[in-house]
Tab-separated table of C-alpha atoms in Angstrom:
chain	number	residue	atom	x	y	z
A	627	UNK	CA	70.906	38.405	128.245
A	628	UNK	CA	72.801	39.462	131.349
A	629	UNK	CA	74.449	42.848	131.524
A	630	UNK	CA	77.463	43.679	133.593
A	631	UNK	CA	78.808	47.216	133.879
A	632	UNK	CA	82.371	47.251	132.660
A	633	UNK	CA	84.312	49.616	134.900
A	634	UNK	CA	87.342	50.751	132.941
A	635	UNK	CA	89.675	52.697	135.190
A	636	UNK	CA	91.293	55.291	132.984
A	637	UNK	CA	94.901	56.459	133.392
A	638	UNK	CA	95.408	59.301	135.853
A	639	UNK	CA	96.474	61.432	132.924
A	640	UNK	CA	92.924	61.176	131.594
A	641	UNK	CA	91.908	63.622	134.302
A	642	UNK	CA	94.114	66.185	132.588
A	643	UNK	CA	92.404	65.862	129.240
A	644	UNK	CA	89.398	68.049	130.027
A	645	UNK	CA	89.341	71.049	127.703
A	646	UNK	CA	89.029	73.290	130.769
A	647	UNK	CA	91.947	71.812	132.679
A	648	UNK	CA	95.092	73.917	133.078
A	649	UNK	CA	96.834	72.735	136.216
A	650	UNK	CA	99.769	75.071	135.714
A	651	UNK	CA	97.441	78.017	136.338
A	652	UNK	CA	94.918	76.530	138.777
A	653	UNK	CA	95.427	76.367	142.552
A	654	UNK	CA	94.607	73.271	144.563
A	655	UNK	CA	90.956	73.044	145.626
A	656	UNK	CA	89.358	71.347	148.633
A	657	UNK	CA	87.831	68.432	146.736
A	658	UNK	CA	86.840	65.329	148.689
A	659	UNK	CA	89.905	63.101	148.975
A	660	UNK	CA	87.942	60.052	147.765
A	661	UNK	CA	86.507	61.511	144.566
A	662	UNK	CA	85.821	59.660	141.324
A	663	UNK	CA	84.676	60.990	137.972
A	664	UNK	CA	82.390	58.441	136.309
A	665	UNK	CA	81.707	58.687	132.591
A	666	UNK	CA	78.511	57.040	131.343
A	667	UNK	CA	76.755	56.874	128.001
A	668	UNK	CA	73.307	58.395	127.596
A	669	UNK	CA	72.363	55.230	125.660
A	670	UNK	CA	72.148	53.314	128.958
A	671	UNK	CA	68.728	54.845	129.643
A	672	UNK	CA	67.321	52.816	126.736
A	673	UNK	CA	68.473	49.571	128.400
A	674	UNK	CA	66.534	49.271	131.684
A	675	UNK	CA	68.660	46.444	133.081
A	676	UNK	CA	71.882	48.205	132.133
A	677	UNK	CA	70.660	51.459	133.731
A	678	UNK	CA	69.795	49.640	136.947
A	679	UNK	CA	73.203	47.982	137.012
A	680	UNK	CA	74.917	51.313	136.366
A	681	UNK	CA	73.197	52.761	139.412
A	682	UNK	CA	74.224	49.653	141.368
A	683	UNK	CA	77.840	50.333	140.421
A	684	UNK	CA	77.466	53.909	141.693
A	685	UNK	CA	75.880	52.644	144.917
A	686	UNK	CA	78.780	50.286	145.611
A	687	UNK	CA	81.301	53.088	145.160
A	688	UNK	CA	79.400	55.416	147.492
A	689	UNK	CA	79.079	52.633	150.078
A	690	UNK	CA	82.853	52.222	149.857
A	691	UNK	CA	83.283	55.877	150.782
A	692	UNK	CA	83.638	57.680	147.454
A	693	UNK	CA	82.053	60.897	146.259
A	694	UNK	CA	81.057	60.719	142.596
A	695	UNK	CA	80.822	63.221	139.774
A	696	UNK	CA	78.862	61.421	137.049
A	697	UNK	CA	79.178	62.892	133.546
A	698	UNK	CA	76.536	61.704	131.053
A	699	UNK	CA	77.702	61.795	127.438
A	700	UNK	CA	75.619	61.500	124.254
A	701	UNK	CA	78.458	60.221	122.115
A	702	UNK	CA	78.279	60.885	118.397
A	703	UNK	CA	75.794	63.750	118.737
A	704	UNK	CA	76.279	67.484	118.328
A	705	UNK	CA	74.614	70.731	119.358
A	706	UNK	CA	71.040	70.801	120.570
A	707	UNK	CA	70.450	67.067	120.031
A	708	UNK	CA	73.411	66.199	122.261
A	709	UNK	CA	72.223	68.532	125.008
A	710	UNK	CA	68.667	67.194	124.831
A	711	UNK	CA	69.800	63.559	125.022
A	712	UNK	CA	72.171	64.269	127.892
A	713	UNK	CA	69.491	66.114	129.869
A	714	UNK	CA	67.030	63.249	129.358
A	715	UNK	CA	69.597	60.683	130.464
A	716	UNK	CA	70.621	62.846	133.397
A	717	UNK	CA	67.008	62.955	134.613
A	718	UNK	CA	66.773	59.159	134.378
A	719	UNK	CA	69.963	58.705	136.404
A	720	UNK	CA	68.768	61.182	139.046
A	721	UNK	CA	65.494	59.270	139.425
A	722	UNK	CA	67.170	55.871	139.688
A	723	UNK	CA	69.807	57.098	142.155
A	724	UNK	CA	67.095	58.590	144.341
A	725	UNK	CA	65.106	55.341	144.268
A	726	UNK	CA	68.015	53.366	145.749
A	727	UNK	CA	68.543	56.027	148.407
A	728	UNK	CA	71.697	57.718	147.169
A	729	UNK	CA	72.243	61.334	148.147
A	730	UNK	CA	72.196	62.873	144.664
A	731	UNK	CA	72.058	66.289	143.008
A	732	UNK	CA	71.835	67.338	139.385
A	733	UNK	CA	74.094	70.047	138.011
A	734	UNK	CA	72.179	71.732	135.194
A	735	UNK	CA	73.747	74.783	133.575
A	736	UNK	CA	73.250	76.785	130.387
A	737	UNK	CA	76.888	77.437	129.522
A	738	UNK	CA	80.072	75.454	130.291
A	739	UNK	CA	81.548	78.629	131.738
A	740	UNK	CA	78.909	78.503	134.491
A	741	UNK	CA	80.557	75.377	135.936
A	742	UNK	CA	83.160	76.915	138.205
A	743	UNK	CA	85.289	75.025	140.694
A	744	UNK	CA	83.252	76.534	143.524
A	745	UNK	CA	79.990	75.348	141.956
A	746	UNK	CA	81.303	71.785	141.671
A	747	UNK	CA	82.788	71.764	145.153
A	748	UNK	CA	79.545	73.126	146.611
A	749	UNK	CA	77.449	70.453	144.900
A	750	UNK	CA	79.795	67.676	146.054
A	751	UNK	CA	79.613	69.016	149.607
A	752	UNK	CA	75.825	68.586	149.569
A	753	UNK	CA	75.519	65.135	147.983
A	754	UNK	CA	77.436	61.897	147.497
A	755	UNK	CA	76.596	61.813	143.785
A	756	UNK	CA	76.510	64.843	141.468
A	757	UNK	CA	75.269	64.225	137.917
A	758	UNK	CA	75.991	66.601	135.058
A	759	UNK	CA	75.762	66.677	131.273
A	760	UNK	CA	79.011	65.768	129.601
A	761	UNK	CA	78.621	68.825	127.373
A	762	UNK	CA	79.077	71.134	130.368
A	763	UNK	CA	82.768	70.294	130.510
A	764	UNK	CA	82.454	69.936	134.295
A	765	UNK	CA	85.738	68.770	135.746
A	766	UNK	CA	87.286	69.028	139.232
A	767	UNK	CA	90.561	70.736	138.431
A	768	UNK	CA	93.515	70.589	140.752
A	769	UNK	CA	92.584	67.236	142.325
A	770	UNK	CA	95.859	65.531	143.296
A	771	UNK	CA	94.889	61.932	142.567
A	772	UNK	CA	91.651	61.732	140.617
A	773	UNK	CA	89.987	58.349	140.029
A	774	UNK	CA	88.430	58.355	136.534
A	775	UNK	CA	86.104	55.505	135.543
A	776	UNK	CA	84.119	54.767	132.394
A	777	UNK	CA	80.974	52.624	132.664
A	778	UNK	CA	79.698	50.814	129.609
A	779	UNK	CA	77.174	47.983	129.361
A	780	UNK	CA	78.191	44.685	127.857
A	781	UNK	CA	76.779	41.198	127.956
A	782	UNK	CA	78.773	38.957	130.249
A	783	UNK	CA	78.622	35.434	131.581
A	784	UNK	CA	80.851	34.467	134.473
A	785	UNK	CA	82.689	31.180	134.204
A	786	UNK	CA	80.948	30.040	137.376
A	787	UNK	CA	77.834	32.052	138.272
A	788	UNK	CA	77.140	32.350	141.995
A	789	UNK	CA	74.524	29.817	143.109
A	790	UNK	CA	71.999	31.731	145.215
A	791	UNK	CA	69.073	30.468	147.308
A	792	UNK	CA	66.594	33.015	148.651
A	793	UNK	CA	64.598	32.517	151.851
A	794	UNK	CA	61.495	34.683	151.761
A	795	UNK	CA	59.720	36.209	148.789
A	796	UNK	CA	58.057	39.276	150.257
A	797	UNK	CA	59.029	42.915	149.738
A	798	UNK	CA	62.793	42.353	149.951
A	799	UNK	CA	63.013	38.717	148.879
A	800	UNK	CA	60.823	39.347	145.844
A	801	UNK	CA	63.043	42.259	144.837
A	802	UNK	CA	66.163	40.126	145.149
A	803	UNK	CA	64.623	37.287	143.104
A	804	UNK	CA	63.740	39.728	140.322
A	805	UNK	CA	67.302	41.070	140.199
A	806	UNK	CA	68.819	37.597	140.202
A	807	UNK	CA	66.635	36.563	137.272
A	808	UNK	CA	67.758	39.682	135.387
A	809	UNK	CA	71.435	38.736	135.721
A	810	UNK	CA	71.686	35.015	134.840
A	811	UNK	CA	75.279	35.387	133.709
A	812	UNK	CA	76.418	36.395	137.203
A	813	UNK	CA	73.906	34.589	139.402
A	814	UNK	CA	72.124	31.255	139.259
A	815	UNK	CA	68.898	31.151	141.269
A	816	UNK	CA	68.723	27.619	142.676
A	817	UNK	CA	65.760	27.886	145.057
A	818	UNK	CA	63.242	30.126	146.839
A	819	UNK	CA	61.802	29.305	150.264
A	820	UNK	CA	58.230	30.439	150.903
A	821	UNK	CA	55.640	29.687	153.550
A	822	UNK	CA	52.788	28.749	151.201
A	823	UNK	CA	53.635	26.809	148.036
A	824	UNK	CA	50.096	27.137	146.711
A	825	UNK	CA	50.168	30.951	146.544
A	826	UNK	CA	50.323	32.473	143.047
A	827	UNK	CA	53.350	34.799	142.883
A	828	UNK	CA	53.347	35.722	139.202
A	829	UNK	CA	57.074	35.061	138.743
A	830	UNK	CA	58.722	33.283	135.836
A	831	UNK	CA	60.439	30.690	138.010
A	832	UNK	CA	60.755	26.957	137.466
A	833	UNK	CA	58.143	25.418	139.818
A	834	UNK	CA	60.793	22.965	141.000
A	835	UNK	CA	62.693	25.833	142.645
A	836	UNK	CA	59.960	26.618	145.170
A	837	UNK	CA	60.439	24.980	148.592
A	838	UNK	CA	58.760	25.501	151.956
A	839	UNK	CA	61.479	24.688	154.513
A	840	UNK	CA	65.150	25.422	155.146
A	841	UNK	CA	66.283	21.802	154.861
A	842	UNK	CA	64.951	21.613	151.304
A	843	UNK	CA	66.514	24.988	150.492
A	844	UNK	CA	69.975	23.987	151.730
A	845	UNK	CA	69.687	20.622	149.960
A	846	UNK	CA	69.872	22.572	146.689
A	847	UNK	CA	73.574	23.190	147.478
A	848	UNK	CA	73.748	26.969	147.103
A	849	UNK	CA	76.970	28.950	147.378
A	850	UNK	CA	75.092	31.600	149.353
A	851	UNK	CA	71.737	31.914	151.089
A	852	UNK	CA	69.884	35.240	151.212
A	853	UNK	CA	67.834	35.548	154.405
A	854	UNK	CA	64.909	37.823	153.573
A	855	UNK	CA	62.553	36.162	156.051
A	856	UNK	CA	60.315	38.223	158.319
A	857	UNK	CA	60.597	35.687	161.153
A	858	UNK	CA	63.609	36.159	163.439
A	859	UNK	CA	63.609	32.632	164.887
A	860	UNK	CA	63.410	30.943	161.491
A	861	UNK	CA	66.038	33.285	160.060
A	862	UNK	CA	68.430	32.598	162.930
A	863	UNK	CA	68.026	28.834	162.536
A	864	UNK	CA	68.571	29.082	158.773
A	865	UNK	CA	71.665	31.275	159.162
A	866	UNK	CA	73.246	28.949	161.759
A	867	UNK	CA	72.585	25.866	159.664
A	868	UNK	CA	73.900	27.452	156.460
A	869	UNK	CA	77.081	28.750	158.098
A	870	UNK	CA	77.681	25.405	159.798
A	871	UNK	CA	77.582	23.788	156.347
A	872	UNK	CA	80.049	26.340	155.000
A	873	UNK	CA	77.426	28.202	152.961
A	874	UNK	CA	77.792	31.998	152.891
A	875	UNK	CA	74.852	34.056	154.157
A	876	UNK	CA	73.678	37.492	153.057
A	877	UNK	CA	71.071	38.636	155.560
A	878	UNK	CA	68.469	41.386	155.647
A	879	UNK	CA	66.944	39.849	158.796
A	880	UNK	CA	67.953	42.133	161.661
A	881	UNK	CA	65.862	40.199	164.203
A	882	UNK	CA	67.738	36.996	163.405
A	883	UNK	CA	71.189	38.595	163.440
A	884	UNK	CA	70.666	40.568	166.631
A	885	UNK	CA	69.902	37.418	168.622
A	886	UNK	CA	73.598	36.530	168.805
A	887	UNK	CA	75.668	38.222	166.124
A	888	UNK	CA	78.939	37.471	167.882
A	889	UNK	CA	78.260	33.722	167.804
A	890	UNK	CA	77.160	33.832	164.165
A	891	UNK	CA	80.343	35.681	163.168
A	892	UNK	CA	82.440	33.152	165.060
A	893	UNK	CA	80.610	30.304	163.316
A	894	UNK	CA	81.248	31.883	159.905
A	895	UNK	CA	84.930	32.277	160.743
A	896	UNK	CA	85.249	28.674	161.941
A	897	UNK	CA	83.489	27.356	158.822
A	898	UNK	CA	85.669	29.484	156.540
A	899	UNK	CA	82.719	31.289	155.011
A	900	UNK	CA	81.156	34.752	155.124
A	901	UNK	CA	78.261	36.459	156.847
A	902	UNK	CA	77.287	39.779	155.238
A	903	UNK	CA	74.383	41.910	156.411
A	904	UNK	CA	74.563	45.499	155.148
A	905	UNK	CA	70.849	45.293	154.222
A	906	UNK	CA	69.846	44.558	157.842
A	907	UNK	CA	70.257	48.199	158.873
A	908	UNK	CA	69.366	51.347	157.010
A	909	UNK	CA	67.914	49.893	153.816
A	910	UNK	CA	70.036	51.567	151.147
A	911	UNK	CA	71.837	53.793	153.668
A	912	UNK	CA	75.423	52.513	154.153
A	913	UNK	CA	75.484	52.842	157.948
A	914	UNK	CA	77.280	49.577	158.680
A	915	UNK	CA	79.780	50.115	155.866
A	916	UNK	CA	80.743	53.563	157.145
A	917	UNK	CA	81.079	52.348	160.738
A	918	UNK	CA	83.191	49.434	159.537
A	919	UNK	CA	85.554	51.778	157.733
A	920	UNK	CA	85.766	54.327	160.550
A	921	UNK	CA	86.163	51.849	163.395
A	922	UNK	CA	87.863	48.749	162.017
A	923	UNK	CA	89.914	50.160	159.158
A	924	UNK	CA	90.742	53.634	160.505
A	925	UNK	CA	90.814	52.649	164.181
A	926	UNK	CA	88.627	55.531	165.347
A	927	UNK	CA	86.752	55.389	168.678
A	928	UNK	CA	83.001	56.008	168.778
A	929	UNK	CA	81.458	57.427	171.942
A	930	UNK	CA	77.846	57.852	170.799
A	931	UNK	CA	75.470	56.622	168.106
A	932	UNK	CA	72.159	58.385	167.601
A	933	UNK	CA	69.805	57.953	164.730
A	934	UNK	CA	66.475	57.548	163.006
A	935	UNK	CA	66.860	53.954	161.884
A	936	UNK	CA	63.322	52.742	161.181
A	937	UNK	CA	62.010	53.999	157.858
A	938	UNK	CA	58.492	52.643	158.389
A	939	UNK	CA	57.942	54.515	161.646
A	940	UNK	CA	59.449	57.700	160.259
A	941	UNK	CA	57.116	57.465	157.260
A	942	UNK	CA	54.070	57.063	159.531
A	943	UNK	CA	55.205	59.959	161.733
A	944	UNK	CA	55.739	62.199	158.706
A	945	UNK	CA	52.295	61.387	157.323
A	946	UNK	CA	50.569	62.008	160.665
A	947	UNK	CA	52.334	65.326	161.172
A	948	UNK	CA	51.164	66.418	157.728
A	949	UNK	CA	47.570	65.929	158.881
A	950	UNK	CA	46.823	62.279	158.113
A	951	UNK	CA	45.156	60.007	160.652
A	952	UNK	CA	47.099	57.115	162.167
A	953	UNK	CA	45.174	54.476	160.175
A	954	UNK	CA	45.569	56.414	156.929
A	955	UNK	CA	49.313	56.815	157.522
A	956	UNK	CA	49.809	53.116	158.241
A	957	UNK	CA	47.810	52.112	155.158
A	958	UNK	CA	49.907	54.488	153.048
A	959	UNK	CA	53.051	52.825	154.409
A	960	UNK	CA	51.685	49.411	153.442
A	961	UNK	CA	50.819	50.583	149.924
A	962	UNK	CA	54.343	51.979	149.557
A	963	UNK	CA	55.816	48.592	150.503
A	964	UNK	CA	57.222	49.984	153.752
A	965	UNK	CA	55.043	48.266	156.361
A	966	UNK	CA	54.043	44.705	157.170
A	967	UNK	CA	50.432	43.743	157.807
A	968	UNK	CA	51.199	44.233	161.523
A	969	UNK	CA	53.666	47.150	161.927
A	970	UNK	CA	53.797	46.918	165.732
A	971	UNK	CA	57.486	45.954	165.900
A	972	UNK	CA	58.360	49.002	163.797
A	973	UNK	CA	56.185	51.476	165.661
A	974	UNK	CA	57.079	50.291	169.180
A	975	UNK	CA	60.823	50.270	168.610
A	976	UNK	CA	61.442	46.507	168.538
A	977	UNK	CA	62.857	46.750	165.031
A	978	UNK	CA	64.962	49.815	165.911
A	979	UNK	CA	66.344	48.047	168.990
A	980	UNK	CA	67.511	45.112	166.878
A	981	UNK	CA	69.181	47.435	164.370
A	982	UNK	CA	70.806	49.388	167.196
A	983	UNK	CA	72.459	46.193	168.467
A	984	UNK	CA	73.976	45.597	165.027
A	985	UNK	CA	75.227	49.181	164.810
A	986	UNK	CA	76.613	48.984	168.352
A	987	UNK	CA	78.429	45.738	167.561
A	988	UNK	CA	80.026	47.449	164.581
A	989	UNK	CA	80.952	50.553	166.583
A	990	UNK	CA	81.840	49.133	170.002
A	991	UNK	CA	82.826	45.541	169.275
A	992	UNK	CA	81.558	42.577	171.267
A	993	UNK	CA	80.230	44.759	174.083
A	994	UNK	CA	77.790	46.302	171.626
A	995	UNK	CA	76.158	42.957	170.934
A	996	UNK	CA	74.995	42.750	174.544
A	997	UNK	CA	73.046	46.011	174.652
A	998	UNK	CA	69.301	45.934	175.115
A	999	UNK	CA	67.064	48.899	174.359
A	1000	UNK	CA	63.533	48.583	175.688
A	1001	UNK	CA	60.612	49.125	173.279
A	1002	UNK	CA	58.625	52.363	173.608
A	1003	UNK	CA	54.831	52.253	173.124
A	1004	UNK	CA	53.606	54.241	170.129
A	1005	UNK	CA	50.840	56.659	171.168
A	1006	UNK	CA	49.128	58.068	168.035
A	1007	UNK	CA	47.377	60.876	169.937
A	1008	UNK	CA	50.617	62.075	171.555
A	1009	UNK	CA	52.511	61.913	168.272
A	1010	UNK	CA	49.892	63.948	166.410
A	1011	UNK	CA	49.995	66.663	169.092
A	1012	UNK	CA	53.775	67.157	168.990
A	1013	UNK	CA	55.276	68.459	165.740
A	1014	UNK	CA	58.766	67.281	164.931
A	1015	UNK	CA	58.361	63.958	166.742
A	1016	UNK	CA	60.787	61.247	165.664
A	1017	UNK	CA	61.685	57.757	166.857
A	1018	UNK	CA	65.363	57.995	167.794
A	1019	UNK	CA	67.686	55.160	168.840
A	1020	UNK	CA	70.730	55.939	170.997
A	1021	UNK	CA	73.747	53.956	172.179
A	1022	UNK	CA	76.506	55.764	174.089
A	1023	UNK	CA	79.442	55.145	176.346
A	1024	UNK	CA	78.624	55.743	180.009
A	1025	UNK	CA	81.933	55.352	181.808
A	1026	UNK	CA	83.036	51.776	181.188
A	1027	UNK	CA	79.549	50.646	180.140
A	1028	UNK	CA	77.245	51.157	177.194
A	1029	UNK	CA	73.805	52.692	177.596
A	1030	UNK	CA	71.122	52.146	174.948
A	1031	UNK	CA	67.543	53.366	174.621
A	1032	UNK	CA	64.766	54.224	172.162
A	1033	UNK	CA	62.737	57.396	172.493
A	1034	UNK	CA	59.791	58.930	170.625
A	1035	UNK	CA	59.765	62.673	171.160
A	1036	UNK	CA	60.149	66.010	169.358
A	1037	UNK	CA	63.684	66.666	168.106
A	1038	UNK	CA	65.471	69.960	167.497
A	1039	UNK	CA	68.433	68.696	165.482
A	1040	UNK	CA	68.051	70.061	161.910
A	1041	UNK	CA	69.399	66.846	160.346
A	1042	UNK	CA	66.774	64.741	162.098
A	1043	UNK	CA	64.026	67.294	161.423
A	1044	UNK	CA	64.767	67.126	157.685
A	1045	UNK	CA	64.559	63.333	157.806
A	1046	UNK	CA	61.095	62.784	156.272
A	1047	UNK	CA	59.094	59.743	155.201
A	1048	UNK	CA	61.295	56.615	154.923
A	1049	UNK	CA	64.555	58.550	155.231
A	1050	UNK	CA	67.080	57.398	157.843
A	1051	UNK	CA	69.865	59.367	159.497
A	1052	UNK	CA	72.694	58.260	161.775
A	1053	UNK	CA	74.886	60.627	163.790
A	1054	UNK	CA	78.236	59.219	164.903
A	1055	UNK	CA	80.231	61.048	167.586
A	1056	UNK	CA	83.928	60.201	168.041
A	1057	UNK	CA	86.153	60.590	171.082
A	1058	UNK	CA	87.985	63.514	169.458
A	1059	UNK	CA	84.720	65.462	169.218
A	1060	UNK	CA	84.220	64.989	165.484
A	1061	UNK	CA	80.707	64.225	164.286
A	1062	UNK	CA	79.683	62.484	161.054
A	1063	UNK	CA	76.227	61.823	159.606
A	1064	UNK	CA	75.033	59.072	157.270
A	1065	UNK	CA	71.709	59.663	155.517
A	1066	UNK	CA	69.547	57.858	152.971
A	1067	UNK	CA	66.417	55.785	152.354
A	1068	UNK	CA	65.925	53.381	155.232
A	1069	UNK	CA	63.120	51.163	153.961
A	1070	UNK	CA	61.462	49.882	150.823
A	1071	UNK	CA	62.077	47.173	148.253
A	1072	UNK	CA	64.505	48.998	145.958
A	1073	UNK	CA	67.049	50.380	148.470
A	1074	UNK	CA	67.106	47.220	150.600
A	1075	UNK	CA	67.398	45.017	147.520
A	1076	UNK	CA	70.312	47.177	146.393
A	1077	UNK	CA	72.112	46.497	149.668
A	1078	UNK	CA	71.573	42.745	149.334
A	1079	UNK	CA	72.796	42.799	145.738
A	1080	UNK	CA	75.916	44.724	146.740
A	1081	UNK	CA	76.872	41.928	149.140
A	1082	UNK	CA	76.107	39.299	146.494
A	1083	UNK	CA	78.196	41.188	143.956
A	1084	UNK	CA	81.130	41.178	146.376
A	1085	UNK	CA	80.765	37.434	146.837
A	1086	UNK	CA	80.636	36.885	143.083
A	1087	UNK	CA	83.920	38.733	142.540
A	1088	UNK	CA	87.132	36.883	143.239
A	1089	UNK	CA	89.089	38.605	145.961
A	1090	UNK	CA	86.222	40.853	147.073
A	1091	UNK	CA	84.728	40.703	150.547
A	1092	UNK	CA	81.536	42.196	151.981
A	1093	UNK	CA	81.530	44.062	155.281
A	1094	UNK	CA	82.523	41.517	157.910
A	1095	UNK	CA	82.345	43.687	160.984
A	1096	UNK	CA	84.647	43.916	163.964
A	1097	UNK	CA	86.096	40.703	165.372
């Protein structure tokens, strides 16, 4: 059975129905302008697929720029049982949100009276998602235009499920395949491209769906191809061929995209199809989505991008600076699903340079696609001797030109210093002097799969469009 999260947008007046709300007596408070209150049932934690989809719905809202106050209700329960169920469900939501890379905090209080406006505002200032028990009566009073949403799981089958072919079945591709199989009412998995057909992958997939080349994959007539290949050349060839045929592409392959993103976007436009790639940068961190909104939709001008954008390297650096040897740190990254058998492209900045080109294209337009940042050799001995070392990618305006580079050196910025393990952080500086940060998990199966699924969800919804980038 496929579950879809029904998002029922409640009337604005519903925001006034909190037992604590008295807008005639309360002053206006500095809540985030894009704030939504999301009501969920504690019963979702007993339905693993439904819980995962609920978190996906939260992820999509955060990626679209909203702050969320999630209230977990144990409907039909009273007293201590209600509180216990809500606390258990709250813990499950916190864990799942963290796994996909959302910035999340729990609001646990003993008495409803402890939830003051200042407490709520402070929590929302520190995280994109704040989760509280429904019994607390937490409610942002005085918000001028509150978006109130109720999530409830229900079985659903779309009239025409999206036909999806997946190229690659490694860390990311395998995660995407698993999610597609869990939602047969929304997606139809029509094929999976792998390098070795004889390898046992322990997946409940019709053997006829396995193929070993892009021609066979495209012959299955998918609506969209997911590029989760590790090979940049093969991914680029697949993406060009699919777009030329009018097949949409959702790509997590930054090496393929960074070869000539401008040409690929033009090809998608000419063919009347879509190229979406939020998973290619930042894992579950919505870096491209935020840049798209700031630059294309709001018309703001970026003067500098600076960030930790390779989760694998940051994980290795964090492990080494906690006393682990280089080999031990790399092996730990592999066990965590963060590193390939050969992590050289991650460690030497090749991967970060490719991601930087995609970010620069989003921030600076076509000129950004032409930047080239040279790789920087990774010296384990030097890294171990310098606490606070991070791999940082930079692209900035230098007069009428763009300057881009990768560096591995100690940092003093507190945001970057707090960026541990696979965490990513991007600092965006605008021409008016304002600075914004985007933070989250930058590597791993779950957060990157979530980004891919967000693009696929957009494609499956009539009238929705994934991030297209600047044209």
